[in-house]
XYZ file of C-alpha atoms in Angstrom:
577
model
C 161.772 154.611 172.978
C 158.691 154.197 170.787
C 159.356 152.745 167.337
C 157.553 154.113 164.309
C 156.798 151.402 161.774
C 155.295 152.075 158.370
C 152.293 149.892 157.585
C 152.867 147.453 154.725
C 150.666 148.020 151.686
C 149.672 144.792 149.880
C 150.568 145.367 146.252
C 147.661 143.466 144.684
C 144.998 145.144 146.827
C 146.550 148.566 146.200
C 146.460 148.018 142.444
C 142.894 146.666 142.482
C 141.610 149.619 144.512
C 143.243 152.101 142.158
C 141.826 150.227 139.178
C 138.383 150.625 140.773
C 138.801 154.398 140.684
C 140.183 155.263 144.129
C 142.881 157.888 144.460
C 146.403 156.554 145.045
C 146.320 157.886 148.616
C 143.003 156.270 149.558
C 143.966 153.042 147.797
C 147.142 152.948 149.848
C 145.340 153.653 153.138
C 142.560 151.125 152.600
C 144.878 148.384 151.356
C 147.061 148.838 154.440
C 143.944 148.259 156.580
C 143.017 144.980 154.963
C 140.544 146.177 152.327
C 140.951 144.074 149.185
C 138.187 145.363 146.919
C 136.121 148.501 146.401
C 132.980 146.496 147.192
C 134.117 146.282 150.816
C 133.896 150.065 151.050
C 130.133 150.113 150.552
C 128.658 150.883 153.961
C 124.955 150.875 153.166
C 122.397 149.245 155.424
C 121.762 146.587 152.784
C 125.395 145.477 153.151
C 124.908 144.337 156.754
C 125.402 140.667 157.586
C 121.947 139.063 157.453
C 119.898 138.195 160.538
C 118.954 134.838 159.038
C 120.667 132.131 157.056
C 123.608 129.776 157.583
C 125.936 132.454 158.967
C 123.410 134.177 161.256
C 123.836 134.586 164.984
C 123.334 131.270 166.726
C 120.284 131.325 168.996
C 118.767 134.380 167.312
C 115.694 132.548 165.986
C 114.952 130.988 169.368
C 115.362 134.301 171.207
C 113.141 136.153 168.711
C 110.476 133.469 169.004
C 110.414 133.764 172.800
C 110.048 137.549 172.628
C 107.411 137.403 169.899
C 105.307 134.929 171.861
C 105.666 137.011 175.021
C 104.764 140.227 173.204
C 101.686 138.754 171.526
C 100.544 137.208 174.823
C 100.970 140.503 176.688
C 103.579 139.067 179.062
C 105.796 141.296 181.180
C 109.254 141.674 179.598
C 112.178 143.095 181.554
C 115.507 144.128 180.032
C 118.559 143.768 182.283
C 121.235 146.132 181.049
C 124.759 147.113 181.985
C 126.258 150.263 183.442
C 128.435 151.309 180.492
C 127.533 153.093 177.254
C 127.242 149.864 175.266
C 124.848 148.459 177.860
C 122.879 151.700 178.097
C 122.412 152.001 174.334
C 121.481 148.304 174.078
C 118.912 148.711 176.860
C 117.351 151.784 175.269
C 117.344 150.107 171.863
C 115.522 146.969 172.960
C 113.003 148.908 175.078
C 112.275 151.215 172.142
C 112.079 148.344 169.626
C 109.700 146.292 171.785
C 107.443 149.271 172.372
C 107.469 150.129 168.667
C 106.425 146.555 167.897
C 103.448 146.920 170.230
C 104.656 145.394 173.483
C 102.325 146.472 176.280
C 104.496 145.629 179.278
C 108.191 146.472 178.942
C 110.477 147.547 181.749
C 114.220 147.661 182.315
C 116.637 147.257 185.195
C 120.179 148.577 185.261
C 122.599 147.228 187.880
C 124.309 149.730 190.109
C 128.056 149.236 189.701
C 128.681 149.595 193.418
C 125.846 147.564 194.945
C 124.952 144.934 192.346
C 128.183 144.087 190.590
C 128.394 143.115 186.940
C 125.906 140.945 185.092
C 122.761 139.117 186.134
C 123.667 138.712 189.781
C 121.333 137.662 192.619
C 121.421 141.316 193.728
C 120.076 142.374 190.322
C 117.314 139.766 190.498
C 116.005 141.465 193.620
C 115.268 144.508 191.438
C 113.160 142.565 188.938
C 109.476 143.528 189.307
C 107.186 140.643 190.323
C 105.075 141.041 187.162
C 108.057 140.034 184.990
C 107.687 136.820 183.038
C 110.485 137.109 180.473
C 113.939 138.451 181.273
C 116.364 139.602 178.551
C 119.955 140.592 179.255
C 121.851 142.985 177.002
C 125.643 143.341 177.011
C 125.905 140.864 179.886
C 124.814 137.473 181.141
C 127.159 135.037 179.405
C 128.970 134.376 182.688
C 125.921 134.725 184.988
C 125.497 131.041 185.837
C 124.105 131.604 189.327
C 121.840 134.475 188.284
C 120.275 132.488 185.452
C 119.701 129.480 187.720
C 117.922 131.682 190.240
C 115.848 133.398 187.546
C 114.765 130.042 186.144
C 113.890 128.836 189.636
C 111.573 131.847 189.900
C 109.777 130.699 186.760
C 111.215 133.333 184.421
C 112.080 132.686 180.802
C 115.625 133.951 180.262
C 117.183 135.223 177.041
C 120.869 136.134 177.146
C 122.267 138.617 174.612
C 125.922 139.410 175.088
C 129.216 139.723 173.250
C 131.729 138.998 176.005
C 133.816 135.859 175.920
C 132.107 132.873 177.557
C 133.641 130.661 180.198
C 133.859 126.873 180.147
C 130.175 126.592 181.098
C 127.274 128.466 179.535
C 124.291 129.623 181.595
C 121.153 127.470 181.384
C 119.105 130.157 179.613
C 116.195 129.501 177.269
C 118.172 131.167 174.465
C 121.655 132.678 174.148
C 122.677 135.117 171.427
C 126.390 135.863 171.486
C 128.730 135.853 168.459
C 131.504 134.497 170.688
C 129.672 131.456 172.035
C 130.839 128.069 170.749
C 129.466 126.988 167.378
C 128.149 130.452 166.467
C 128.787 130.889 162.719
C 128.325 134.665 162.720
C 131.556 135.965 161.149
C 131.681 139.320 162.946
C 132.966 138.305 166.378
C 133.804 141.887 167.325
C 130.169 143.010 167.446
C 129.216 145.173 170.423
C 126.392 144.299 172.796
C 124.178 146.957 171.211
C 124.691 145.379 167.777
C 123.566 141.992 169.118
C 120.464 143.682 170.565
C 119.820 145.332 167.179
C 119.930 141.968 165.427
C 117.492 140.565 167.989
C 115.103 143.461 167.352
C 115.268 142.843 163.598
C 114.656 139.110 164.059
C 111.722 139.817 166.390
C 110.099 142.072 163.804
C 110.508 139.342 161.163
C 108.777 136.772 163.385
C 105.930 139.180 164.098
C 105.690 139.887 160.361
C 105.246 136.185 159.673
C 102.554 135.981 162.359
C 100.576 138.808 160.742
C 101.012 140.918 163.865
C 101.342 144.144 161.881
C 98.153 143.649 159.900
C 96.278 145.666 162.522
C 99.063 148.038 163.582
C 101.931 149.981 161.963
C 105.058 148.013 161.104
C 107.844 149.993 162.784
C 110.925 151.347 161.068
C 114.112 150.679 163.004
C 116.058 153.464 161.274
C 115.745 155.620 164.455
C 117.833 152.971 166.257
C 120.935 153.497 164.108
C 122.311 156.309 166.285
C 122.153 154.064 169.367
C 123.981 151.250 167.574
C 126.688 153.591 166.309
C 127.247 155.189 169.707
C 127.424 151.922 171.652
C 129.720 150.341 169.058
C 132.247 153.185 169.092
C 132.081 153.758 172.861
C 132.845 150.092 173.562
C 135.979 150.318 171.367
C 135.174 147.098 169.531
C 137.042 146.438 166.272
C 135.675 148.443 163.355
C 135.463 145.417 161.101
C 133.251 145.952 158.079
C 129.913 145.091 159.705
C 130.626 147.484 162.563
C 131.713 150.184 160.123
C 128.346 149.870 158.395
C 126.521 150.237 161.709
C 128.598 153.271 162.678
C 128.258 154.917 159.276
C 124.475 154.559 159.294
C 124.275 156.146 162.743
C 126.591 159.003 161.792
C 124.557 159.763 158.688
C 121.421 159.979 160.779
C 123.035 162.261 163.347
C 124.629 164.484 160.701
C 121.293 164.809 158.916
C 119.791 166.243 162.114
C 117.649 163.155 162.707
C 119.376 161.885 165.832
C 117.342 161.258 168.936
C 116.640 164.251 171.207
C 118.906 162.952 173.970
C 121.978 162.889 171.751
C 121.133 166.269 170.245
C 120.907 167.702 173.767
C 124.205 166.098 174.749
C 125.902 167.623 171.703
C 124.454 171.010 172.698
C 125.935 170.957 176.204
C 129.265 169.787 174.779
C 129.268 172.723 172.345
C 129.489 170.417 169.333
C 127.262 170.972 166.324
C 125.990 168.059 164.284
C 126.576 168.009 160.546
C 130.211 166.903 160.458
C 130.347 164.407 163.297
C 132.993 161.696 163.050
C 133.235 158.369 164.849
C 135.754 159.997 167.192
C 133.035 162.420 168.351
C 130.941 159.460 169.475
C 133.920 158.063 171.360
C 135.260 161.257 172.925
C 132.231 163.546 173.292
C 129.046 161.511 173.672
C 130.337 158.212 175.069
C 132.251 159.604 178.079
C 129.302 161.714 179.222
C 126.965 158.728 179.209
C 129.580 156.438 180.745
C 130.134 158.950 183.546
C 126.644 158.214 184.907
C 127.484 154.551 185.409
C 130.911 155.347 186.814
C 129.873 157.851 189.471
C 126.118 157.569 189.985
C 123.500 155.484 188.176
C 123.210 154.626 184.469
C 119.464 155.145 184.820
C 120.201 158.810 184.021
C 121.879 157.872 180.750
C 119.094 155.543 179.661
C 116.431 158.125 180.452
C 118.340 160.574 178.266
C 118.513 158.077 175.382
C 114.774 157.413 175.655
C 113.770 161.072 176.081
C 110.926 161.902 173.662
C 111.873 165.545 173.057
C 114.563 168.157 173.623
C 112.666 169.772 176.483
C 112.872 166.626 178.601
C 116.358 165.710 177.336
C 118.200 168.949 178.079
C 118.124 168.748 181.912
C 119.410 165.169 181.741
C 122.155 166.193 179.306
C 123.241 168.985 181.650
C 123.280 166.548 184.550
C 125.438 164.088 182.603
C 127.820 166.858 181.568
C 128.263 167.904 185.200
C 128.867 164.293 186.270
C 131.468 163.962 183.532
C 133.276 167.074 184.785
C 133.456 165.495 188.236
C 134.677 162.264 186.652
C 137.545 164.082 184.949
C 138.612 165.698 188.227
C 138.617 162.371 190.068
C 140.468 160.733 187.201
C 143.179 163.418 187.221
C 143.716 163.009 190.972
C 143.914 159.212 190.729
C 146.269 159.286 187.748
C 148.559 161.770 189.496
C 148.620 159.534 192.570
C 149.525 156.515 190.453
C 152.297 158.339 188.618
C 153.769 159.686 191.873
C 153.722 156.137 193.242
C 155.635 154.904 190.203
C 158.135 157.766 190.504
C 158.873 156.668 194.075
C 158.731 152.904 193.576
C 160.635 152.859 190.296
C 161.300 149.126 190.600
C 157.666 148.519 189.678
C 158.462 149.692 186.151
C 160.738 146.666 185.772
C 157.644 144.462 185.951
C 155.899 143.178 182.846
C 152.611 144.429 184.287
C 151.387 146.948 186.839
C 148.915 146.049 189.607
C 148.191 149.196 191.617
C 145.904 149.861 194.557
C 145.099 152.890 196.693
C 142.412 152.656 199.396
C 140.653 155.874 198.326
C 140.511 155.165 194.599
C 137.049 155.269 193.042
C 135.739 151.927 191.765
C 134.059 153.585 188.785
C 137.250 155.280 187.571
C 139.939 152.606 187.993
C 139.421 151.330 184.435
C 140.103 154.752 182.932
C 143.227 155.163 185.066
C 144.437 151.714 184.033
C 143.987 152.765 180.416
C 145.949 155.999 180.875
C 148.821 154.154 182.548
C 148.791 151.480 179.846
C 149.143 154.209 177.228
C 152.066 155.829 179.028
C 154.046 152.741 180.067
C 152.908 150.264 177.378
C 152.316 147.287 179.598
C 149.214 145.593 181.017
C 147.772 147.504 183.954
C 145.191 146.532 186.554
C 144.039 149.231 188.971
C 142.116 148.250 192.091
C 139.578 150.060 194.262
C 138.294 149.058 197.686
C 134.607 148.108 197.662
C 134.439 148.445 201.433
C 133.357 144.885 202.241
C 136.738 143.152 202.151
C 136.665 142.933 198.362
C 138.685 144.830 195.780
C 137.368 145.676 192.330
C 140.026 145.527 189.642
C 139.790 146.897 186.141
C 142.502 146.123 183.620
C 143.694 147.318 180.231
C 146.087 145.404 178.034
C 148.517 145.732 175.131
C 148.057 144.016 171.749
C 150.394 141.152 172.636
C 148.329 139.994 175.638
C 144.777 138.633 175.778
C 143.904 139.944 179.218
C 140.876 137.784 179.932
C 142.857 134.656 179.011
C 145.659 135.780 181.326
C 143.152 136.126 184.183
C 141.748 132.677 183.339
C 145.270 131.265 183.657
C 145.597 132.939 187.068
C 142.291 131.393 188.139
C 143.418 127.945 186.974
C 146.778 128.134 188.745
C 145.268 129.443 192.005
C 141.699 128.094 192.358
C 139.556 130.322 194.549
C 141.905 133.303 194.385
C 139.756 135.343 192.005
C 136.221 136.020 193.123
C 134.893 136.712 189.629
C 136.411 137.855 186.348
C 135.518 138.453 182.716
C 135.992 140.720 179.742
C 137.842 140.915 176.441
C 141.343 140.699 175.048
C 142.117 144.359 175.746
C 139.962 145.049 178.798
C 138.837 142.881 181.686
C 137.675 143.113 185.281
C 137.906 141.015 188.405
C 137.100 140.882 192.096
C 139.601 139.889 194.713
C 139.753 139.602 198.484
C 141.869 142.457 199.793
C 144.273 140.183 201.660
C 144.855 138.217 198.435
C 146.241 141.196 196.512
C 149.967 140.424 197.098
C 149.449 136.823 195.975
C 147.601 137.956 192.873
C 150.244 140.563 192.022
C 152.973 137.916 192.099
C 150.895 135.400 190.147
C 149.834 137.932 187.520
C 153.446 138.952 186.966
C 154.466 135.298 186.559
C 151.677 134.721 184.038
C 152.705 137.811 182.075
C 156.327 136.672 181.938
C 155.081 133.324 180.665
C 152.985 134.945 177.933
C 155.040 138.003 176.938
C 158.559 138.762 175.789
C 160.548 141.887 176.580
C 160.045 142.964 172.962
C 156.270 142.927 173.481
C 156.694 145.762 175.994
C 158.398 147.979 173.410
C 155.713 150.175 171.933
C 155.539 150.604 168.200
C 153.242 152.973 166.331
C 152.108 152.090 162.828
C 152.216 154.972 160.359
C 151.087 155.497 156.782
C 154.385 156.938 155.640
C 154.775 160.513 154.482
C 152.791 163.011 152.452
C 154.684 164.875 149.783
C 154.080 168.171 148.000
C 150.469 168.674 146.962
C 149.340 165.728 149.092
C 149.929 167.853 152.190
C 146.986 170.160 151.672
C 143.396 170.936 152.549
C 142.109 168.604 149.821
C 143.712 165.640 151.578
C 142.109 166.623 154.884
C 138.710 166.704 153.165
C 139.411 163.333 151.568
C 140.290 161.725 154.897
C 137.313 163.276 156.690
C 134.954 161.593 154.250
C 136.770 158.275 154.138
C 135.945 156.954 157.604
C 134.638 155.863 159.931
C 137.995 155.214 161.568
C 138.485 153.450 164.879
C 139.831 150.360 166.606
C 141.595 148.050 164.106
C 140.692 150.441 161.289
C 142.826 153.296 162.535
C 142.724 156.912 161.515
C 145.475 157.692 158.976
C 148.708 158.771 160.631
C 151.599 160.250 158.655
C 155.202 161.091 159.441
C 157.389 163.968 158.358
C 160.215 166.358 159.231
C 159.412 169.950 160.137
C 161.215 173.083 161.261
C 159.631 174.608 164.367
C 159.116 178.243 163.472
C 157.070 179.060 166.557
C 155.143 177.429 169.359
C 153.045 178.592 172.268
C 151.230 177.042 175.186
C 147.439 177.174 175.055
C 144.828 177.003 177.782
C 144.513 173.435 179.013
C 148.198 172.691 178.490
C 147.984 172.154 174.726
C 150.637 173.340 172.244
C 150.073 175.390 169.096
C 152.870 175.228 166.484
C 153.864 176.981 163.310
C 155.843 174.421 161.308
C 157.698 174.499 158.009
C 158.428 171.572 155.702
C 161.917 171.136 154.207
C 160.357 172.478 150.990
C 159.293 175.728 152.667
C 155.552 175.068 153.168
C 154.253 176.666 156.370
C 151.600 174.827 158.381
C 149.628 175.213 161.583
C 149.729 172.331 164.049
C 148.338 171.507 167.468
C 149.146 168.855 170.055
C 146.805 167.997 172.901
C 148.281 167.039 176.287
C 151.923 167.136 175.111
C 154.444 165.326 177.349
C 157.070 168.062 176.834
C 157.887 171.293 175.040
C 160.085 171.303 171.905
C 163.797 171.863 172.600
C 164.998 171.617 169.026
C 164.575 173.602 165.823
C 163.660 170.464 163.854
C 161.280 167.667 164.787
C 160.190 164.397 163.253
C 156.449 164.228 163.860
C 153.510 161.875 163.532
C 150.463 163.832 162.441
C 146.903 163.689 161.171
C 145.823 166.317 158.587
C 142.515 167.868 159.588
C 140.354 170.890 158.863
C 140.329 173.853 161.243
C 136.965 175.566 160.695
C 136.500 179.041 162.138
C 133.935 181.692 161.215
C 133.137 180.067 157.914
C 136.775 179.636 156.873
C 138.669 176.372 156.485
C 142.397 175.959 157.016
C 144.641 172.917 157.066
C 145.828 171.950 160.530
C 148.096 169.103 161.561
C 147.127 167.336 164.752
C 150.400 166.049 166.183
C 150.283 162.724 167.949
C 153.969 162.432 168.786
C 157.259 164.075 167.860
C 160.974 163.585 168.357
C 163.732 166.176 168.223
C 166.109 165.991 165.254
C 169.421 167.548 164.367
C 169.102 170.148 161.597
C 171.390 168.293 159.176
C 169.422 165.040 159.664
C 166.136 166.818 159.077
C 167.198 168.381 155.774
C 168.700 165.174 154.373
């Protein structure tokens, strides 16, 4: 059973935030999320970590110098991206920034997930046009030892920009910019690949400034890049530490002011979502999945073309295409998830394992990561789902729980069984690998042994952190407005979640399987509530619920609505006490 645990609120931080003028509720929420002073809540562009100085990204100066020299010499520059939303936004950003700075010869290459694999592989190098002289990776490359060697042998200068964890050996590139590489003093290790690309663009402009490059041409503003940085950061589910919150806030402000790029405006149109009140969650659940769908089912080239579209007329057909691809993605995902859950209903002994390693021959390689994530959410244990690549290799995509660093667990597997894993990489919470099909049983046993070495049974018991209860006047529309303006919320800076007892006055099933409730507090206050994708229907008059207060806007009216995340049945006497 899931445990609900109230977040501790550091007393000193809570008092300091109130003394700075914050409401008791906001002071409590921010203090519980690690904020210690009101100054940390300033999310202006000027508050960003600097691109120069003792704590700047290691390798940034060298990378900017290479690009500046190439740009001024008219050399051919090629960006090698990645097939997810972070990689697509980083690719579009660097292409747009280079062109705005006056680069005459800029191109990009995006690997196909199914034919090229991840990173700067030899297969990707075959796509590089012969006129290329400088190659820049975004959101990949830190583990591409062979690809970098081959690129250097071809006479290319190579700049790696990435944010994934490096292995024991770094590629022999001309410059590497990655906050997670050894000796990098940059404090914000959770930066997304698109944020690293943004810092490179800013450093490039500074070098060109010093060279007098803009004396004869306009010095570009990079404000139009904010929406790309915000989208890639949220879609990659990196921690919303302060620097990332600044990046996301700046992008949201631009989008909500109607100044977002045409491609994102078109994508919001087809999703039926108006700009003006967009939240970080809209980037993660509306825009991100539609762009990611291109890389999962077809080719991320479609997504990048949308992001670079110069006007709505050219963007709308691409947005419609991405929306259709995303609909297909959801159908495939549902089928795969149902297959996995039926398998676990039959082979119930698998649920005794510390982790789940599942494989079906007809699973789609672009969707296994999403399915692994859904199963991780339901069963609260690390999950790796595998798809058959058709050449004797399996592609695995894994999702983890907070207690396990998944990439480190895969590294331990590779150390204990040299040669077993074809290739692996990723983060603490998400990682991927390739494996020979005949090696799957050996890997399943080894992975389980590694998990039992690294985890305890208690780690597999899910707990949900809450912000306690709202009482009386706190449970009102004013609070929903307050929370809506207090974000952005996201990974490691979670959306406020409250708990409370309610009498179920009425409920009904909505289209799509959602539930609409009429609830009543013990004090007699009646409230509307909704739960998306509920696991069951209420069988009790009273429930203890976890909820998020939000605003239901309809035809110009605003009403308070509780979005239920989870609920448990209660006895009536317990609920009233």
